[in-house]
PDB file of C-alpha atoms in Angstrom:
ATOM      1  CA  MET A  22       0.101  -0.137  -0.108  1.00 64.00           C
ATOM      2  CA  PRO A  23       0.875   3.319  -0.514  1.00 78.00           C
ATOM      3  CA  ALA A  24       2.690   5.184   2.419  1.00 91.00           C
ATOM      4  CA  ILE A  25       1.917   8.408   3.884  1.00 95.00           C
ATOM      5  CA  CYS A  26       4.942  10.923   3.358  1.00 96.00           C
ATOM      6  CA  PHE A  27       5.498  14.086   4.560  1.00 97.00           C
ATOM      7  CA  SER A  28       8.692  16.100   2.713  1.00 97.00           C
ATOM      8  CA  HIS A  29       8.984  19.236   4.358  1.00 97.00           C
ATOM      9  CA  VAL A  30       6.077  20.596   5.286  1.00 97.00           C
ATOM     10  CA  SER A  31       5.361  23.957   6.432  1.00 97.00           C
ATOM     11  CA  PHE A  32       2.070  25.837   7.800  1.00 97.00           C
ATOM     12  CA  SER A  33       0.859  28.517   9.274  1.00 96.00           C
ATOM     13  CA  TYR A  34      -2.992  29.784   9.778  1.00 95.00           C
ATOM     14  CA  THR A  35      -1.450  33.709  10.878  1.00 92.00           C
ATOM     15  CA  SER A  36       1.906  35.051  10.201  1.00 89.00           C
ATOM     16  CA  ASP A  37       3.546  32.909  13.103  1.00 89.00           C
ATOM     17  CA  PRO A  38       4.929  29.942  11.565  1.00 89.00           C
ATOM     18  CA  LEU A  39       2.561  26.428  13.268  1.00 94.00           C
ATOM     19  CA  LEU A  40       4.267  23.672  11.737  1.00 95.00           C
ATOM     20  CA  GLU A  41       8.114  24.517   9.472  1.00 93.00           C
ATOM     21  CA  ASN A  42       9.881  21.861   7.508  1.00 94.00           C
ATOM     22  CA  ILE A  43       7.796  18.537   8.827  1.00 95.00           C
ATOM     23  CA  SER A  44       9.349  15.340   7.399  1.00 96.00           C
ATOM     24  CA  LEU A  45       7.888  12.026   8.044  1.00 95.00           C
ATOM     25  CA  THR A  46       6.944   8.909   6.813  1.00 96.00           C
ATOM     26  CA  VAL A  47       4.624   6.695   7.411  1.00 96.00           C
ATOM     27  CA  SER A  48       4.557   2.830   6.120  1.00 95.00           C
ATOM     28  CA  ASP A  49       2.799  -0.174   6.355  1.00 93.00           C
ATOM     29  CA  ARG A  50       2.257  -1.570   9.250  1.00 94.00           C
ATOM     30  CA  GLU A  51       3.620   1.692  10.836  1.00 96.00           C
ATOM     31  CA  ARG A  52       1.612   3.281  13.431  1.00 97.00           C
ATOM     32  CA  VAL A  53       2.999   6.600  14.154  1.00 97.00           C
ATOM     33  CA  CYS A  54       1.465   8.797  17.276  1.00 97.00           C
ATOM     34  CA  VAL A  55       2.066  12.582  17.322  1.00 97.00           C
ATOM     35  CA  VAL A  56       1.936  14.050  20.426  1.00 96.00           C
ATOM     36  CA  GLY A  57       3.062  17.837  21.695  1.00 94.00           C
ATOM     37  CA  PRO A  58       1.530  20.434  24.000  1.00 92.00           C
ATOM     38  CA  ASN A  59      -2.026  21.821  22.499  1.00 91.00           C
ATOM     39  CA  GLY A  60      -1.659  24.327  20.117  1.00 91.00           C
ATOM     40  CA  SER A  61       1.198  22.663  18.512  1.00 93.00           C
ATOM     41  CA  GLY A  62      -0.179  21.226  15.344  1.00 95.00           C
ATOM     42  CA  LYS A  63      -0.988  17.680  16.234  1.00 95.00           C
ATOM     43  CA  SER A  64      -4.864  18.169  14.870  1.00 94.00           C
ATOM     44  CA  THR A  65      -3.537  20.332  11.971  1.00 96.00           C
ATOM     45  CA  LEU A  66      -0.713  17.947  10.758  1.00 97.00           C
ATOM     46  CA  LEU A  67      -3.522  14.810  10.392  1.00 95.00           C
ATOM     47  CA  ARG A  68      -5.866  17.720   8.327  1.00 94.00           C
ATOM     48  CA  LEU A  69      -3.014  17.767   6.357  1.00 95.00           C
ATOM     49  CA  ALA A  70      -2.296  14.060   5.861  1.00 94.00           C
ATOM     50  CA  THR A  71      -5.739  14.021   4.481  1.00 91.00           C
ATOM     51  CA  GLY A  72      -5.942  16.455   2.128  1.00 91.00           C
ATOM     52  CA  GLU A  73      -8.372  18.782   3.642  1.00 92.00           C
ATOM     53  CA  LEU A  74      -5.736  21.283   4.759  1.00 95.00           C
ATOM     54  CA  THR A  75      -2.519  22.225   1.626  1.00 95.00           C
ATOM     55  CA  PRO A  76       0.984  22.982   3.038  1.00 96.00           C
ATOM     56  CA  ASP A  77       1.927  26.828   2.405  1.00 96.00           C
ATOM     57  CA  ARG A  78       5.631  24.999   0.783  1.00 96.00           C
ATOM     58  CA  GLY A  79       6.528  21.436   1.021  1.00 97.00           C
ATOM     59  CA  SER A  80       4.424  18.492  -1.060  1.00 96.00           C
ATOM     60  CA  ILE A  81       2.671  14.841   0.989  1.00 95.00           C
ATOM     61  CA  MET A  82       2.144  12.006  -0.708  1.00 92.00           C
ATOM     62  CA  ALA A  83      -0.748   9.907   0.743  1.00 87.00           C
ATOM     63  CA  PRO A  84      -3.119   7.105  -0.623  1.00 81.00           C
ATOM     64  CA  GLU A  85      -5.927   8.324  -2.564  1.00 62.00           C
ATOM     65  CA  ARG A  86      -7.723  11.256  -0.774  1.00 45.00           C
ATOM     66  CA  GLY A  87     -10.924   8.952  -0.406  1.00 41.00           C
ATOM     67  CA  ALA A  88      -9.090   6.655   0.973  1.00 43.00           C
ATOM     68  CA  LEU A  89      -7.842   8.259   4.230  1.00 50.00           C
ATOM     69  CA  THR A  90      -9.614   8.066   7.406  1.00 54.00           C
ATOM     70  CA  THR A  91     -10.090  10.413  10.444  1.00 59.00           C
ATOM     71  CA  ALA A  92     -12.545  10.218  13.522  1.00 53.00           C
ATOM     72  CA  GLY A  93     -13.778  13.168  14.572  1.00 47.00           C
ATOM     73  CA  SER A  94     -15.703  14.455  10.407  1.00 49.00           C
ATOM     74  CA  SER A  95     -19.194  15.001  10.441  1.00 51.00           C
ATOM     75  CA  GLU A  96     -21.541  12.237  10.366  1.00 59.00           C
ATOM     76  CA  PRO A  97     -25.571  12.128   8.647  1.00 67.00           C
ATOM     77  CA  THR A  98     -27.586  12.371  11.460  1.00 65.00           C
ATOM     78  CA  ALA A  99     -31.274  12.813   9.864  1.00 75.00           C
ATOM     79  CA  THR A 100     -30.477   7.970   8.662  1.00 93.00           C
ATOM     80  CA  SER A 101     -30.106   4.696  10.765  1.00 96.00           C
ATOM     81  CA  ILE A 102     -27.310   3.552  12.329  1.00 96.00           C
ATOM     82  CA  LYS A 103     -28.003   1.042   9.498  1.00 96.00           C
ATOM     83  CA  GLY A 104     -28.119   3.490   7.183  1.00 96.00           C
ATOM     84  CA  TYR A 105     -24.940   4.726   8.454  1.00 95.00           C
ATOM     85  CA  LEU A 106     -23.504   1.991   8.142  1.00 95.00           C
ATOM     86  CA  ASP A 107     -24.567   0.844   4.856  1.00 95.00           C
ATOM     87  CA  ALA A 108     -23.122   4.130   3.185  1.00 93.00           C
ATOM     88  CA  ILE A 109     -19.804   2.972   4.138  1.00 92.00           C
ATOM     89  CA  CYS A 110     -19.633   0.300   3.219  1.00 93.00           C
ATOM     90  CA  ALA A 111     -21.592   0.505  -0.330  1.00 92.00           C
ATOM     91  CA  GLU A 112     -18.031  -0.027  -2.037  1.00 91.00           C
ATOM     92  CA  THR A 113     -18.160  -3.917  -0.643  1.00 93.00           C
ATOM     93  CA  LEU A 114     -22.026  -3.908  -1.238  1.00 94.00           C
ATOM     94  CA  ASP A 115     -22.139  -2.742  -3.927  1.00 95.00           C
ATOM     95  CA  ALA A 116     -19.407  -5.410  -5.583  1.00 93.00           C
ATOM     96  CA  LEU A 117     -21.115  -8.271  -3.593  1.00 94.00           C
ATOM     97  CA  ASP A 118     -24.246  -7.448  -5.421  1.00 94.00           C
ATOM     98  CA  ARG A 119     -22.606  -6.706  -8.713  1.00 91.00           C
ATOM     99  CA  PHE A 120     -20.734 -10.692  -8.076  1.00 91.00           C
ATOM    100  CA  GLU A 121     -23.975 -12.149  -7.588  1.00 90.00           C
ATOM    101  CA  ARG A 122     -26.145 -10.828 -10.742  1.00 88.00           C
ATOM    102  CA  MET A 123     -22.673 -11.444 -12.964  1.00 85.00           C
ATOM    103  CA  GLY A 124     -23.208 -15.038 -11.231  1.00 81.00           C
ATOM    104  CA  GLU A 125     -26.592 -15.123 -11.754  1.00 81.00           C
ATOM    105  CA  ALA A 126     -25.747 -14.465 -15.612  1.00 77.00           C
ATOM    106  CA  ILE A 127     -23.001 -16.711 -16.149  1.00 75.00           C
ATOM    107  CA  ALA A 128     -25.048 -19.308 -14.477  1.00 76.00           C
ATOM    108  CA  GLN A 129     -27.648 -19.015 -17.091  1.00 74.00           C
ATOM    109  CA  ASP A 130     -27.887 -21.130 -20.458  1.00 59.00           C
ATOM    110  CA  GLY A 131     -26.858 -19.238 -23.392  1.00 54.00           C
ATOM    111  CA  VAL A 132     -25.199 -16.662 -21.995  1.00 55.00           C
ATOM    112  CA  ASP A 133     -20.790 -15.289 -23.342  1.00 59.00           C
ATOM    113  CA  THR A 134     -19.522 -16.662 -20.247  1.00 62.00           C
ATOM    114  CA  GLY A 135     -16.519 -15.239 -21.742  1.00 65.00           C
ATOM    115  CA  SER A 136     -17.161 -12.247 -22.191  1.00 67.00           C
ATOM    116  CA  LEU A 137     -17.416 -11.987 -18.184  1.00 75.00           C
ATOM    117  CA  ALA A 138     -14.481 -13.708 -17.422  1.00 75.00           C
ATOM    118  CA  GLU A 139     -12.144 -11.219 -16.924  1.00 78.00           C
ATOM    119  CA  GLU A 140     -14.487  -8.775 -15.212  1.00 83.00           C
ATOM    120  CA  TYR A 141     -15.705 -11.949 -12.857  1.00 83.00           C
ATOM    121  CA  ASP A 142     -11.508 -12.663 -11.726  1.00 85.00           C
ATOM    122  CA  SER A 143     -10.953  -8.864 -11.658  1.00 89.00           C
ATOM    123  CA  LEU A 144     -14.173  -8.025  -8.710  1.00 91.00           C
ATOM    124  CA  LEU A 145     -13.558 -11.468  -7.133  1.00 92.00           C
ATOM    125  CA  ALA A 146      -9.578 -10.341  -5.932  1.00 92.00           C
ATOM    126  CA  ARG A 147     -10.962  -6.683  -5.549  1.00 90.00           C
ATOM    127  CA  LEU A 148     -13.951  -8.235  -3.165  1.00 93.00           C
ATOM    128  CA  GLU A 149     -11.387 -10.805  -1.289  1.00 92.00           C
ATOM    129  CA  SER A 150      -9.192  -7.777  -1.141  1.00 88.00           C
ATOM    130  CA  LEU A 151     -12.375  -6.010   0.433  1.00 88.00           C
ATOM    131  CA  ASP A 152     -12.728  -9.103   2.776  1.00 91.00           C
ATOM    132  CA  ALA A 153     -16.171  -8.873   1.430  1.00 93.00           C
ATOM    133  CA  TRP A 154     -18.014 -11.976   2.310  1.00 94.00           C
ATOM    134  CA  ASN A 155     -17.385 -11.775   6.193  1.00 95.00           C
ATOM    135  CA  LEU A 156     -18.295  -7.299   6.533  1.00 95.00           C
ATOM    136  CA  PRO A 157     -21.391  -8.792   8.175  1.00 95.00           C
ATOM    137  CA  VAL A 158     -19.325 -10.302  11.127  1.00 96.00           C
ATOM    138  CA  ARG A 159     -16.816  -7.774  10.665  1.00 95.00           C
ATOM    139  CA  ARG A 160     -19.754  -5.655  10.999  1.00 96.00           C
ATOM    140  CA  THR A 161     -21.472  -7.071  14.355  1.00 96.00           C
ATOM    141  CA  GLU A 162     -17.764  -7.129  16.290  1.00 96.00           C
ATOM    142  CA  ALA A 163     -16.750  -3.630  15.443  1.00 97.00           C
ATOM    143  CA  LEU A 164     -20.596  -1.989  17.072  1.00 97.00           C
ATOM    144  CA  ALA A 165     -20.269  -4.776  20.503  1.00 97.00           C
ATOM    145  CA  GLY A 166     -16.433  -4.599  20.380  1.00 97.00           C
ATOM    146  CA  LEU A 167     -16.871  -0.316  20.693  1.00 96.00           C
ATOM    147  CA  GLY A 168     -19.950  -0.738  23.360  1.00 96.00           C
ATOM    148  CA  LEU A 169     -22.609  -0.536  20.564  1.00 96.00           C
ATOM    149  CA  GLY A 170     -23.726  -3.830  20.694  1.00 95.00           C
ATOM    150  CA  GLN A 171     -27.086  -3.351  22.072  1.00 95.00           C
ATOM    151  CA  VAL A 172     -28.480  -0.463  20.721  1.00 95.00           C
ATOM    152  CA  ASP A 173     -30.702  -0.817  17.573  1.00 96.00           C
ATOM    153  CA  THR A 174     -29.554  -0.666  14.459  1.00 96.00           C
ATOM    154  CA  GLY A 175     -32.533   1.741  13.337  1.00 96.00           C
ATOM    155  CA  ARG A 176     -31.790   4.145  15.920  1.00 96.00           C
ATOM    156  CA  LEU A 177     -31.332   7.929  14.405  1.00 96.00           C
ATOM    157  CA  VAL A 178     -28.021   8.620  14.835  1.00 95.00           C
ATOM    158  CA  SER A 179     -29.102  11.972  16.136  1.00 94.00           C
ATOM    159  CA  SER A 180     -30.548  10.126  18.660  1.00 95.00           C
ATOM    160  CA  LEU A 181     -27.487   9.264  20.122  1.00 94.00           C
ATOM    161  CA  SER A 182     -25.401  10.871  22.453  1.00 94.00           C
ATOM    162  CA  PRO A 183     -22.136  12.616  21.752  1.00 91.00           C
ATOM    163  CA  GLY A 184     -19.929   9.489  23.057  1.00 92.00           C
ATOM    164  CA  GLN A 185     -21.993   7.092  21.043  1.00 94.00           C
ATOM    165  CA  ARG A 186     -21.764   9.507  17.459  1.00 93.00           C
ATOM    166  CA  GLY A 187     -17.816   8.975  18.050  1.00 91.00           C
ATOM    167  CA  ARG A 188     -17.587   5.011  18.478  1.00 94.00           C
ATOM    168  CA  LEU A 189     -20.119   5.028  15.439  1.00 95.00           C
ATOM    169  CA  GLU A 190     -17.309   6.846  13.887  1.00 92.00           C
ATOM    170  CA  LEU A 191     -14.916   5.036  14.426  1.00 93.00           C
ATOM    171  CA  ALA A 192     -16.581   1.441  13.449  1.00 94.00           C
ATOM    172  CA  ALA A 193     -17.363   3.058  10.133  1.00 93.00           C
ATOM    173  CA  LEU A 194     -13.923   3.776   9.521  1.00 91.00           C
ATOM    174  CA  LEU A 195     -12.871   0.058  10.938  1.00 92.00           C
ATOM    175  CA  LEU A 196     -15.152  -1.278   8.460  1.00 92.00           C
ATOM    176  CA  SER A 197     -14.186   1.805   5.218  1.00 86.00           C
ATOM    177  CA  SER A 198     -12.237   0.170   2.208  1.00 78.00           C
ATOM    178  CA  GLY A 199      -9.702   2.888   3.850  1.00 80.00           C
ATOM    179  CA  GLN A 200      -5.955   1.765   2.955  1.00 85.00           C
ATOM    180  CA  ALA A 201      -4.899   4.497   5.574  1.00 90.00           C
ATOM    181  CA  LEU A 202      -6.631   5.574   9.048  1.00 93.00           C
ATOM    182  CA  VAL A 203      -6.087   8.715   9.866  1.00 94.00           C
ATOM    183  CA  LEU A 204      -7.226   9.262  13.524  1.00 95.00           C
ATOM    184  CA  ASP A 205      -7.822  12.130  16.120  1.00 94.00           C
ATOM    185  CA  GLU A 206      -7.545  11.500  19.796  1.00 94.00           C
ATOM    186  CA  PRO A 207      -9.275   8.084  19.612  1.00 94.00           C
ATOM    187  CA  THR A 208     -10.079   6.865  22.406  1.00 93.00           C
ATOM    188  CA  ASN A 209     -12.447   9.831  23.276  1.00 90.00           C
ATOM    189  CA  HIS A 210     -15.657   8.405  25.037  1.00 87.00           C
ATOM    190  CA  LEU A 211     -14.022   4.695  24.769  1.00 94.00           C
ATOM    191  CA  ASP A 212     -14.189   2.906  28.271  1.00 94.00           C
ATOM    192  CA  ALA A 213     -11.475   0.486  28.849  1.00 95.00           C
ATOM    193  CA  GLY A 214     -13.045  -2.673  26.731  1.00 95.00           C
ATOM    194  CA  SER A 215     -13.505  -0.624  23.483  1.00 96.00           C
ATOM    195  CA  SER A 216     -10.195   0.898  24.523  1.00 96.00           C
ATOM    196  CA  ASP A 217      -8.327  -2.324  23.792  1.00 97.00           C
ATOM    197  CA  TYR A 218     -10.814  -3.392  21.324  1.00 97.00           C
ATOM    198  CA  LEU A 219      -9.800   0.275  19.277  1.00 97.00           C
ATOM    199  CA  SER A 220      -5.943  -0.659  20.111  1.00 97.00           C
ATOM    200  CA  GLN A 221      -6.281  -4.164  18.662  1.00 96.00           C
ATOM    201  CA  MET A 222      -8.243  -3.299  15.474  1.00 95.00           C
ATOM    202  CA  MET A 223      -5.112  -0.519  15.195  1.00 96.00           C
ATOM    203  CA  VAL A 224      -1.951  -2.731  15.959  1.00 96.00           C
ATOM    204  CA  SER A 225      -3.738  -5.403  12.498  1.00 94.00           C
ATOM    205  CA  TRP A 226      -4.433  -2.832  10.285  1.00 93.00           C
ATOM    206  CA  PRO A 227      -2.104  -3.624   6.678  1.00 90.00           C
ATOM    207  CA  GLY A 228      -1.525  -0.079   5.721  1.00 91.00           C
ATOM    208  CA  PRO A 229       0.179   2.952   7.396  1.00 94.00           C
ATOM    209  CA  VAL A 230      -1.649   4.602  10.981  1.00 95.00           C
ATOM    210  CA  LEU A 231      -1.155   7.907  11.646  1.00 96.00           C
ATOM    211  CA  PHE A 232      -2.592   9.145  15.450  1.00 96.00           C
ATOM    212  CA  THR A 233      -2.602  11.689  17.966  1.00 96.00           C
ATOM    213  CA  THR A 234      -3.138  10.365  21.366  1.00 95.00           C
ATOM    214  CA  HIS A 235      -2.715  11.741  25.242  1.00 92.00           C
ATOM    215  CA  ASP A 236      -3.315   8.303  26.308  1.00 95.00           C
ATOM    216  CA  ARG A 237       0.077   6.959  27.748  1.00 95.00           C
ATOM    217  CA  ALA A 238      -0.862   3.238  27.482  1.00 95.00           C
ATOM    218  CA  PHE A 239      -2.418   3.328  24.969  1.00 97.00           C
ATOM    219  CA  ILE A 240       0.629   4.640  22.903  1.00 97.00           C
ATOM    220  CA  ASP A 241       2.692   2.185  24.403  1.00 97.00           C
ATOM    221  CA  GLU A 242       0.338  -0.785  23.415  1.00 97.00           C
ATOM    222  CA  VAL A 243      -0.198   0.599  19.559  1.00 97.00           C
ATOM    223  CA  ALA A 244       2.994   3.259  18.341  1.00 98.00           C
ATOM    224  CA  THR A 245       5.889   1.893  16.419  1.00 98.00           C
ATOM    225  CA  ALA A 246       6.775   4.949  16.615  1.00 97.00           C
ATOM    226  CA  VAL A 247       6.162   8.657  17.950  1.00 96.00           C
ATOM    227  CA  VAL A 248       6.627  11.957  16.797  1.00 95.00           C
ATOM    228  CA  ASP A 249       7.404  14.742  19.431  1.00 94.00           C
ATOM    229  CA  LEU A 250       6.018  18.370  17.740  1.00 93.00           C
ATOM    230  CA  ASP A 251       7.120  20.098  21.085  1.00 86.00           C
ATOM    231  CA  THR A 252      10.124  22.069  20.241  1.00 70.00           C
ATOM    232  CA  ALA A 253      10.550  23.954  23.097  1.00 68.00           C
ATOM    233  CA  PRO A 254      13.547  21.186  24.574  1.00 64.00           C
ATOM    234  CA  TRP A 255      15.670  22.701  21.208  1.00 58.00           C
ATOM    235  CA  GLN A 256      14.900  26.405  21.654  1.00 60.00           C
ATOM    236  CA  ALA A 257      16.324  26.433  25.053  1.00 62.00           C
ATOM    237  CA  LEU A 258      19.149  24.220  23.570  1.00 61.00           C
ATOM    238  CA  ALA A 259      19.318  26.989  20.490  1.00 55.00           C
TER     239      ALA A 259
END
């Protein structure tokens, strides 16, 4: 999978630089935690990684913008939990539907299967990469693991508490077809069990993971590297 790569990136909201000359690379199965005091630019760095912000200088290479996911974005509250998750998993659900219809077409007498063979093989490979046939089980496990297992999926998202909506969004991110995870304070509103589940999912994620958190125990469990944006010690030495 493509890496998340920052090369000499600088960014500011005002005339004072917030992030200056940042270079880092997060490759497959690397989980980099960005730490630093409030106002040091942690969330800004993540928004640069997802393409929500454009750097003033330098360049950022990453998986397709649609493949990057970040906690903290808004979710449609006027739909049901099931509808929200269906929308997140739309690519997988659509591919499964196409695969079923294609199988029926091939089974019909007189259908030219040769014309469908290449598309069939390509679609099968995509479904396997998406772990599509295990989607119902993964959905159930994600909701249960994040403390939403007893919540009626017919409920409107708007009826959930802020903490529940945050956990629902995390479940959606883990179920999406994204190649990379970009998570801003993902342990907020999580109890110990949900935090343990999330750490397991992040450790097993096959692509790059970039996140922020103030939870030191979570960092120890998940991170393979830490990037500290606190420049005060270096300024003191200078």
